[in-house]
Tab-separated table of C-alpha atoms in Angstrom:
chain	number	residue	atom	x	y	z
A	1	MET	CA	-19.132	16.649	-15.633
A	2	PRO	CA	-17.033	18.098	-13.341
A	3	LEU	CA	-15.524	15.080	-10.797
A	4	PHE	CA	-16.486	15.309	-7.343
A	5	PRO	CA	-17.342	12.548	-4.937
A	6	ASN	CA	-20.995	13.257	-4.262
A	7	PHE	CA	-22.027	13.411	-7.873
A	8	LEU	CA	-23.360	16.847	-7.107
A	9	LEU	CA	-21.438	18.363	-10.185
A	10	SER	CA	-22.527	21.309	-12.157
A	11	LEU	CA	-21.225	22.385	-15.355
A	12	PHE	CA	-19.997	25.711	-15.274
A	13	LEU	CA	-17.228	27.636	-17.179
A	14	LEU	CA	-13.578	27.924	-16.329
A	15	ILE	CA	-10.039	28.047	-16.918
A	16	GLY	CA	-6.537	28.920	-15.924
A	17	VAL	CA	-4.001	31.323	-16.918
A	18	CYS	CA	0.100	31.220	-17.212
A	19	ASN	CA	2.734	33.549	-17.928
A	20	CYS	CA	6.394	31.955	-17.728
A	21	ARG	CA	7.730	29.420	-19.300
A	22	THR	CA	6.593	27.419	-22.309
A	23	THR	CA	7.947	24.092	-23.366
A	24	THR	CA	7.434	22.577	-26.857
A	25	LYS	CA	6.703	18.967	-27.717
A	26	ASN	CA	10.310	18.856	-28.751
A	27	GLU	CA	11.737	19.713	-25.504
A	28	GLU	CA	9.494	16.743	-24.018
A	29	SER	CA	12.328	14.385	-25.402
A	30	HIS	CA	15.312	15.897	-23.464
A	31	VAL	CA	13.374	15.110	-20.303
A	32	GLN	CA	14.551	11.695	-18.632
A	33	MET	CA	11.686	10.321	-16.898
A	34	GLN	CA	12.510	8.406	-13.764
A	35	THR	CA	10.261	5.473	-12.424
A	36	GLN	CA	8.888	5.625	-8.806
A	37	THR	CA	6.979	2.234	-8.401
A	38	LEU	CA	8.469	-1.044	-8.206
A	39	ASN	CA	7.370	-3.633	-10.645
A	40	THR	CA	7.580	-6.851	-8.043
A	41	ASN	CA	5.021	-9.561	-8.618
A	42	PRO	CA	2.168	-7.635	-8.110
A	43	THR	CA	-1.007	-9.129	-6.671
A	44	LEU	CA	-4.765	-8.855	-6.902
A	45	PHE	CA	-6.943	-7.688	-3.938
A	46	ASN	CA	-10.432	-6.052	-3.509
A	47	PRO	CA	-10.162	-3.287	-0.740
A	48	GLN	CA	-13.294	-2.432	1.164
A	49	VAL	CA	-12.417	1.191	1.773
A	50	PRO	CA	-14.955	3.109	3.815
A	51	PRO	CA	-17.428	5.358	1.507
A	52	LEU	CA	-17.481	8.846	1.790
A	53	ARG	CA	-20.595	10.096	3.543
A	54	THR	CA	-20.812	12.190	0.422
A	55	LEU	CA	-20.638	9.183	-2.002
A	56	SER	CA	-23.754	7.516	-3.082
A	57	SER	CA	-23.558	3.687	-3.152
A	58	SER	CA	-26.438	3.692	-6.068
A	59	LYS	CA	-26.167	1.633	-8.910
A	60	ARG	CA	-23.829	3.783	-10.505
A	61	PHE	CA	-21.015	1.811	-8.595
A	62	GLU	CA	-22.343	-1.424	-10.055
A	63	GLY	CA	-22.308	-0.439	-13.654
A	64	SER	CA	-26.086	-1.492	-14.197
A	65	SER	CA	-27.347	-0.074	-17.707
A	66	GLU	CA	-30.857	-0.789	-16.088
A	67	PHE	CA	-31.046	3.143	-14.895
A	68	VAL	CA	-28.184	4.350	-17.265
A	69	LYS	CA	-30.138	6.498	-20.167
A	70	LEU	CA	-27.023	7.883	-21.782
A	71	LYS	CA	-27.761	9.292	-25.173
A	72	TYR	CA	-26.000	11.107	-27.981
A	73	HIS	CA	-27.218	14.455	-28.617
A	74	MET	CA	-25.260	14.801	-32.164
A	75	GLY	CA	-22.394	17.111	-31.231
A	76	PRO	CA	-19.223	16.590	-31.975
A	77	VAL	CA	-16.237	14.140	-30.297
A	78	LEU	CA	-12.526	14.720	-30.572
A	79	SER	CA	-12.140	12.552	-33.630
A	80	SER	CA	-8.694	14.147	-35.050
A	81	PRO	CA	-5.483	13.618	-32.986
A	82	ILE	CA	-5.680	15.487	-29.619
A	83	ASN	CA	-3.197	17.848	-29.013
A	84	ILE	CA	-2.927	18.611	-25.216
A	85	TYR	CA	-1.632	22.172	-24.267
A	86	LEU	CA	-0.788	21.740	-20.781
A	87	ILE	CA	-0.818	25.663	-18.237
A	88	TRP	CA	0.959	24.556	-15.264
A	89	TYR	CA	-0.565	27.572	-12.763
A	90	GLY	CA	1.954	28.191	-9.855
A	91	LYS	CA	4.693	26.483	-8.495
A	92	TRP	CA	5.106	22.573	-9.629
A	93	PRO	CA	7.909	20.227	-8.361
A	94	GLN	CA	9.599	18.809	-11.606
A	95	SER	CA	9.207	15.025	-10.203
A	96	GLN	CA	5.024	16.050	-10.057
A	97	LYS	CA	5.190	17.322	-13.762
A	98	LEU	CA	6.921	14.308	-14.879
A	99	LEU	CA	4.409	12.077	-13.018
A	100	ILE	CA	1.597	13.682	-14.805
A	101	LYS	CA	3.065	13.577	-18.078
A	102	ASP	CA	3.869	10.260	-18.008
A	103	PHE	CA	0.276	9.611	-17.381
A	104	LEU	CA	-0.672	11.505	-20.402
A	105	LEU	CA	1.890	10.259	-22.770
A	106	SER	CA	0.927	6.644	-21.785
A	107	ILE	CA	-2.706	7.301	-23.268
A	108	SER	CA	-0.872	6.481	-26.516
A	109	ALA	CA	1.682	3.803	-25.626
A	110	SER	CA	0.277	0.903	-27.131
A	111	ASP	CA	3.408	-1.116	-27.661
A	112	ARG	CA	3.580	-3.736	-24.943
A	113	ARG	CA	7.122	-3.361	-24.252
A	114	VAL	CA	6.440	0.181	-23.114
A	115	ALA	CA	3.260	-0.469	-20.922
A	116	PRO	CA	2.383	-3.941	-20.487
A	117	SER	CA	-1.165	-4.682	-20.069
A	118	PRO	CA	-3.376	-3.380	-18.321
A	119	SER	CA	-2.300	-0.182	-19.460
A	120	VAL	CA	-3.278	3.212	-19.596
A	121	SER	CA	-3.548	2.748	-23.495
A	122	ASP	CA	-5.861	-0.178	-23.028
A	123	TRP	CA	-8.257	2.176	-20.775
A	124	TRP	CA	-8.524	4.860	-23.181
A	125	GLN	CA	-9.647	2.288	-25.598
A	126	THR	CA	-12.935	2.221	-23.816
A	127	VAL	CA	-13.346	5.967	-24.422
A	128	SER	CA	-12.106	5.626	-28.300
A	129	LEU	CA	-15.118	3.582	-28.836
A	130	TYR	CA	-17.428	6.826	-28.832
A	131	THR	CA	-18.409	8.023	-32.222
A	132	ASP	CA	-19.967	11.310	-33.778
A	133	GLN	CA	-22.843	11.180	-36.053
A	134	THR	CA	-20.521	10.791	-39.089
A	135	GLY	CA	-18.957	7.286	-37.366
A	136	ALA	CA	-15.480	8.772	-36.501
A	137	ASN	CA	-14.324	7.360	-33.375
A	138	ILE	CA	-12.464	9.630	-30.587
A	139	SER	CA	-8.828	9.459	-31.426
A	140	ARG	CA	-6.521	7.391	-29.715
A	141	SER	CA	-3.573	9.465	-30.568
A	142	VAL	CA	-2.904	12.064	-27.783
A	143	SER	CA	0.014	14.155	-27.186
A	144	ILE	CA	1.434	17.085	-25.372
A	145	ALA	CA	1.813	19.789	-27.969
A	146	GLY	CA	3.150	22.394	-25.622
A	147	GLU	CA	3.530	23.539	-21.850
A	148	TYR	CA	3.339	26.902	-20.325
A	149	SER	CA	4.365	27.551	-16.640
A	150	ASP	CA	2.849	30.688	-14.668
A	151	LEU	CA	5.154	30.488	-11.746
A	152	LEU	CA	3.984	34.190	-10.746
A	153	TYR	CA	0.376	33.349	-10.147
A	154	SER	CA	-0.785	36.238	-12.684
A	155	HIS	CA	-4.338	35.769	-11.875
A	156	GLY	CA	-3.897	35.534	-8.056
A	157	THR	CA	-4.097	32.435	-5.751
A	158	GLN	CA	-7.844	32.457	-5.705
A	159	LEU	CA	-9.269	31.565	-9.011
A	160	THR	CA	-12.803	31.462	-9.895
A	161	ARG	CA	-14.748	29.418	-12.827
A	162	LEU	CA	-14.578	32.353	-14.641
A	163	SER	CA	-11.173	33.651	-14.331
A	164	VAL	CA	-9.635	30.633	-15.220
A	165	GLN	CA	-10.552	31.700	-18.595
A	166	ASP	CA	-8.563	34.778	-18.204
A	167	VAL	CA	-5.776	32.361	-17.643
A	168	ILE	CA	-6.180	30.407	-20.994
A	169	ALA	CA	-6.631	33.707	-22.906
A	170	THR	CA	-3.344	35.203	-21.564
A	171	ALA	CA	-1.501	31.923	-22.868
A	172	VAL	CA	-3.134	32.012	-26.044
A	173	ARG	CA	-2.389	36.009	-26.585
A	174	ALA	CA	1.303	35.416	-25.211
A	175	LYS	CA	1.075	33.101	-28.542
A	176	PRO	CA	2.846	30.218	-26.532
A	177	PHE	CA	0.043	28.107	-27.576
A	178	PRO	CA	-1.799	28.175	-31.021
A	179	VAL	CA	-5.432	28.651	-31.239
A	180	ASP	CA	-5.922	25.117	-31.980
A	181	HIS	CA	-9.451	24.376	-32.974
A	182	ARG	CA	-9.516	21.261	-34.478
A	183	ASN	CA	-7.282	19.197	-32.395
A	184	GLY	CA	-6.653	21.011	-29.351
A	185	ILE	CA	-7.608	20.751	-25.528
A	186	TYR	CA	-6.332	22.921	-22.879
A	187	LEU	CA	-5.475	21.454	-19.368
A	188	ILE	CA	-5.084	23.635	-16.551
A	189	LEU	CA	-3.458	22.070	-13.603
A	190	THR	CA	-3.342	24.592	-10.335
A	191	ALA	CA	-0.778	23.884	-7.720
A	192	GLU	CA	-1.581	22.910	-4.006
A	193	ASP	CA	-1.409	26.596	-2.751
A	194	VAL	CA	-4.125	27.664	-5.492
A	195	THR	CA	-7.992	27.579	-4.486
A	196	MET	CA	-10.501	27.515	-6.923
A	197	GLU	CA	-14.380	28.525	-6.741
A	198	ASP	CA	-16.044	25.468	-5.341
A	199	PHE	CA	-12.883	23.200	-5.349
A	200	CYS	CA	-13.148	20.628	-2.545
A	201	ARG	CA	-16.885	21.707	-1.825
A	202	ALA	CA	-18.466	20.760	-5.206
A	203	VAL	CA	-15.638	19.951	-7.794
A	204	CYS	CA	-12.104	18.233	-8.035
A	205	GLY	CA	-12.174	19.097	-11.520
A	206	PHE	CA	-14.188	20.235	-14.244
A	207	HIS	CA	-14.125	20.635	-18.154
A	208	TYR	CA	-16.151	23.332	-20.423
A	209	PHE	CA	-14.985	25.540	-23.356
A	210	THR	CA	-14.005	28.972	-23.493
A	211	PHE	CA	-16.320	31.846	-24.500
A	212	PRO	CA	-14.962	34.283	-27.391
A	213	SER	CA	-15.959	37.341	-24.989
A	214	LYS	CA	-13.359	35.980	-22.678
A	215	VAL	CA	-10.704	34.257	-25.126
A	216	GLY	CA	-11.634	35.206	-28.260
A	217	TYR	CA	-12.185	31.495	-29.376
A	218	THR	CA	-14.407	28.468	-28.283
A	219	LEU	CA	-11.921	26.049	-26.953
A	220	PRO	CA	-12.375	22.835	-25.106
A	221	TYR	CA	-10.514	22.936	-21.688
A	222	ALA	CA	-10.394	21.058	-18.377
A	223	TRP	CA	-9.186	22.217	-15.104
A	224	VAL	CA	-7.916	19.763	-12.242
A	225	GLY	CA	-6.595	20.934	-8.783
A	226	ASN	CA	-3.631	19.545	-6.519
A	227	SER	CA	-5.609	18.728	-3.512
A	228	GLY	CA	-2.471	17.395	-1.386
A	229	LYS	CA	-2.867	20.281	1.204
A	230	GLN	CA	-6.544	21.438	0.906
A	231	CYS	CA	-8.710	18.308	0.717
A	232	PRO	CA	-7.147	15.006	-0.096
A	233	GLU	CA	-9.609	13.248	1.721
A	234	VAL	CA	-12.381	14.143	-0.734
A	235	CYS	CA	-10.404	14.673	-4.144
A	236	ALA	CA	-7.373	12.125	-3.333
A	237	TYR	CA	-9.672	9.687	-2.048
A	238	PRO	CA	-8.792	6.712	-1.720
A	239	PHE	CA	-5.338	7.554	-1.185
A	240	ALA	CA	-6.496	9.771	2.011
A	241	VAL	CA	-9.652	9.170	3.854
A	242	PRO	CA	-11.340	12.020	6.335
A	243	GLY	CA	-10.743	12.438	9.807
A	244	TYR	CA	-14.038	11.027	11.112
A	245	MET	CA	-12.849	7.302	9.534
A	246	GLY	CA	-9.484	7.629	11.341
A	247	GLY	CA	-10.712	5.787	14.536
A	248	GLY	CA	-11.318	2.229	12.962
A	249	GLY	CA	-11.907	0.247	9.788
A	250	PRO	CA	-9.977	-0.006	6.699
A	251	GLY	CA	-7.561	2.872	5.942
A	252	HIS	CA	-6.408	4.687	3.058
A	253	LEU	CA	-4.766	2.697	0.175
A	254	THR	CA	-1.102	3.576	-0.802
A	255	PRO	CA	-0.830	5.450	-3.850
A	256	PRO	CA	1.371	3.994	-6.601
A	257	ASN	CA	3.835	6.989	-6.927
A	258	GLY	CA	3.992	7.910	-3.431
A	259	ASP	CA	2.210	11.423	-3.853
A	260	VAL	CA	-1.170	11.596	-2.395
A	261	GLY	CA	-2.124	14.728	-4.206
A	262	VAL	CA	-0.705	14.193	-7.551
A	263	ASP	CA	-1.513	10.264	-7.851
A	264	GLY	CA	-5.418	11.301	-6.827
A	265	MET	CA	-5.111	14.088	-9.761
A	266	VAL	CA	-4.348	11.411	-12.322
A	267	SER	CA	-7.568	9.756	-11.900
A	268	VAL	CA	-9.204	12.768	-12.008
A	269	ILE	CA	-7.396	14.079	-15.010
A	270	GLY	CA	-8.431	10.719	-16.649
A	271	HIS	CA	-11.829	11.298	-15.742
A	272	GLU	CA	-12.289	15.143	-17.322
A	273	LEU	CA	-10.061	14.168	-20.464
A	274	ALA	CA	-12.705	11.038	-21.103
A	275	GLU	CA	-15.826	13.505	-20.636
A	276	LEU	CA	-13.892	16.056	-22.550
A	277	SER	CA	-13.209	14.146	-25.665
A	278	SER	CA	-16.744	12.499	-25.474
A	279	ASN	CA	-18.634	15.869	-25.071
A	280	PRO	CA	-16.488	18.672	-25.907
A	281	LEU	CA	-19.204	21.517	-26.307
A	282	VAL	CA	-21.813	19.598	-23.965
A	283	ASN	CA	-23.920	18.484	-26.750
A	284	ALA	CA	-22.537	14.980	-27.730
A	285	TRP	CA	-22.681	11.951	-25.187
A	286	TYR	CA	-24.308	12.019	-21.675
A	287	ALA	CA	-27.127	11.254	-19.744
A	288	GLY	CA	-29.989	13.478	-18.167
A	289	GLU	CA	-31.943	16.273	-20.163
A	290	ASP	CA	-30.276	19.144	-18.591
A	291	PRO	CA	-26.680	19.872	-20.609
A	292	THR	CA	-25.546	22.457	-17.890
A	293	ALA	CA	-25.328	19.592	-15.526
A	294	PRO	CA	-25.030	16.189	-17.307
A	295	THR	CA	-23.897	12.780	-16.233
A	296	GLU	CA	-20.989	11.741	-18.274
A	297	ILE	CA	-19.104	8.618	-19.247
A	298	GLY	CA	-16.785	9.259	-16.000
A	299	ASP	CA	-19.825	10.218	-13.622
A	300	LEU	CA	-21.347	6.830	-14.277
A	301	CYS	CA	-18.408	4.931	-13.059
A	302	GLU	CA	-17.187	7.182	-10.173
A	303	GLY	CA	-15.642	5.320	-7.651
A	304	LEU	CA	-15.233	2.012	-9.434
A	305	TYR	CA	-11.758	0.878	-10.038
A	306	GLY	CA	-12.090	-2.884	-10.880
A	307	THR	CA	-14.384	-6.092	-10.957
A	308	GLY	CA	-16.618	-6.396	-8.009
A	309	GLY	CA	-16.549	-2.799	-7.050
A	310	GLY	CA	-19.682	-1.315	-5.473
A	311	GLY	CA	-21.112	-1.206	-1.772
A	312	GLY	CA	-18.077	0.372	-0.230
A	313	TYR	CA	-15.578	-1.789	-2.362
A	314	ILE	CA	-13.483	0.006	-5.179
A	315	GLY	CA	-12.875	-3.378	-7.086
A	316	SER	CA	-10.251	-5.812	-7.577
A	317	VAL	CA	-7.148	-3.714	-8.229
A	318	LEU	CA	-3.475	-4.541	-7.836
A	319	LYS	CA	-0.849	-4.445	-5.157
A	320	ASP	CA	2.999	-4.547	-5.629
A	321	GLY	CA	5.609	-5.336	-3.301
A	322	GLU	CA	5.739	-2.242	-1.302
A	323	GLY	CA	1.749	-2.408	-0.805
A	324	ARG	CA	1.451	0.249	-3.466
A	325	THR	CA	-2.255	0.217	-5.022
A	326	PHE	CA	-2.892	0.391	-8.995
A	327	ASN	CA	-4.945	-0.710	-11.704
A	328	LEU	CA	-3.257	0.482	-14.993
A	329	ASN	CA	0.495	0.495	-16.106
A	330	GLY	CA	2.246	3.539	-18.035
A	331	ARG	CA	5.361	4.262	-19.560
A	332	ASN	CA	8.512	4.633	-17.881
A	333	GLY	CA	7.602	1.756	-15.478
A	334	ARG	CA	4.923	4.143	-13.880
A	335	LYS	CA	1.700	2.650	-12.181
A	336	PHE	CA	-1.737	4.468	-11.827
A	337	LEU	CA	-4.893	4.082	-9.890
A	338	VAL	CA	-7.626	5.377	-12.597
A	339	GLN	CA	-11.343	5.048	-12.272
A	340	TRP	CA	-13.269	2.774	-14.861
A	341	ILE	CA	-15.180	4.598	-17.867
A	342	TRP	CA	-18.641	3.588	-19.167
A	343	SER	CA	-18.653	1.808	-22.211
A	344	PRO	CA	-21.290	2.118	-24.974
A	345	VAL	CA	-20.738	-1.344	-26.155
A	346	LEU	CA	-21.002	-3.327	-22.942
A	347	LYS	CA	-23.273	-0.673	-21.544
A	348	ALA	CA	-21.526	-0.757	-18.264
A	349	CYS	CA	-18.331	0.310	-16.768
A	350	ALA	CA	-15.369	-1.056	-17.998
A	351	GLY	CA	-11.659	-1.394	-17.336
A	352	PRO	CA	-8.728	-3.198	-19.026
A	353	ASN	CA	-7.831	-4.789	-15.541
A	354	ALA	CA	-11.606	-6.730	-15.475
A	355	LEU	CA	-11.500	-10.385	-14.260
A	356	ASP	CA	-14.303	-11.526	-16.705
């Protein structure tokens, strides 16, 4: 379901367009990544960050299975190797692109020499526990199959849930991307100067599938916006806190890569990819009776990042020598703070940095 801290998320249709530069998987190997986070003697701590007024302190944070009725509705999951087609909408600094791509490419980086535990790959292992009616698991193979940059804001700087599908249509018709029905997901990332319908007010990100009438095909996609200038206190929480909290109490946490907006995006991207993989056509894994507003595997653990979370605590996470907060290791020495995911085996929220 679309991610928003107050759980008032609604699944609508949305996607973004691009028109400029295409990058292939082969070009990816020519880009030298640069580490931004120190790896010096991390320590455990469980910070109490004041919850947003829009956040619930319900059992969802505790990971209790008593009230959760997560069901499988017989639809497909993404069981074949997953190809991500990235659409960079607007002007994106290279450093921010590299940070997001390092997270995405860490999903399949199972080699401990590439990313030590607790790793992004370990985190995705919980997602891969979900199966379809044939017993096939969500794939653990995730790659960036192509990129498309729209530096000219071809569809303007004010997008809607419907016009974002025009963004995908433009990319597909220009043929920088194939129409990848079986393996593809289309990830639209909008720059900090692009607004989206309901962004900051009701959503920080969302996923759905395209309409044949708009794009010509039914393709799973997700959208996530950079909230760095628009609403970091909402969509990049807990790296930023609302102004009304500024007078006292615990402050914001330090982002692991020094970028409040993009470090905040990473957790939202993880949330949406987990749900898109387990519920790509909104007929697979979710709780509730309304498929247009489902509670999905990310929603059930929103705000929880480690053991002991709930009631204003995000859970036990790690802090490096510079005070940067994280719970997952990635490739190229990266560190990320990513929310936990509901486990169908444990019937509780789970993450690889769990202490029990």
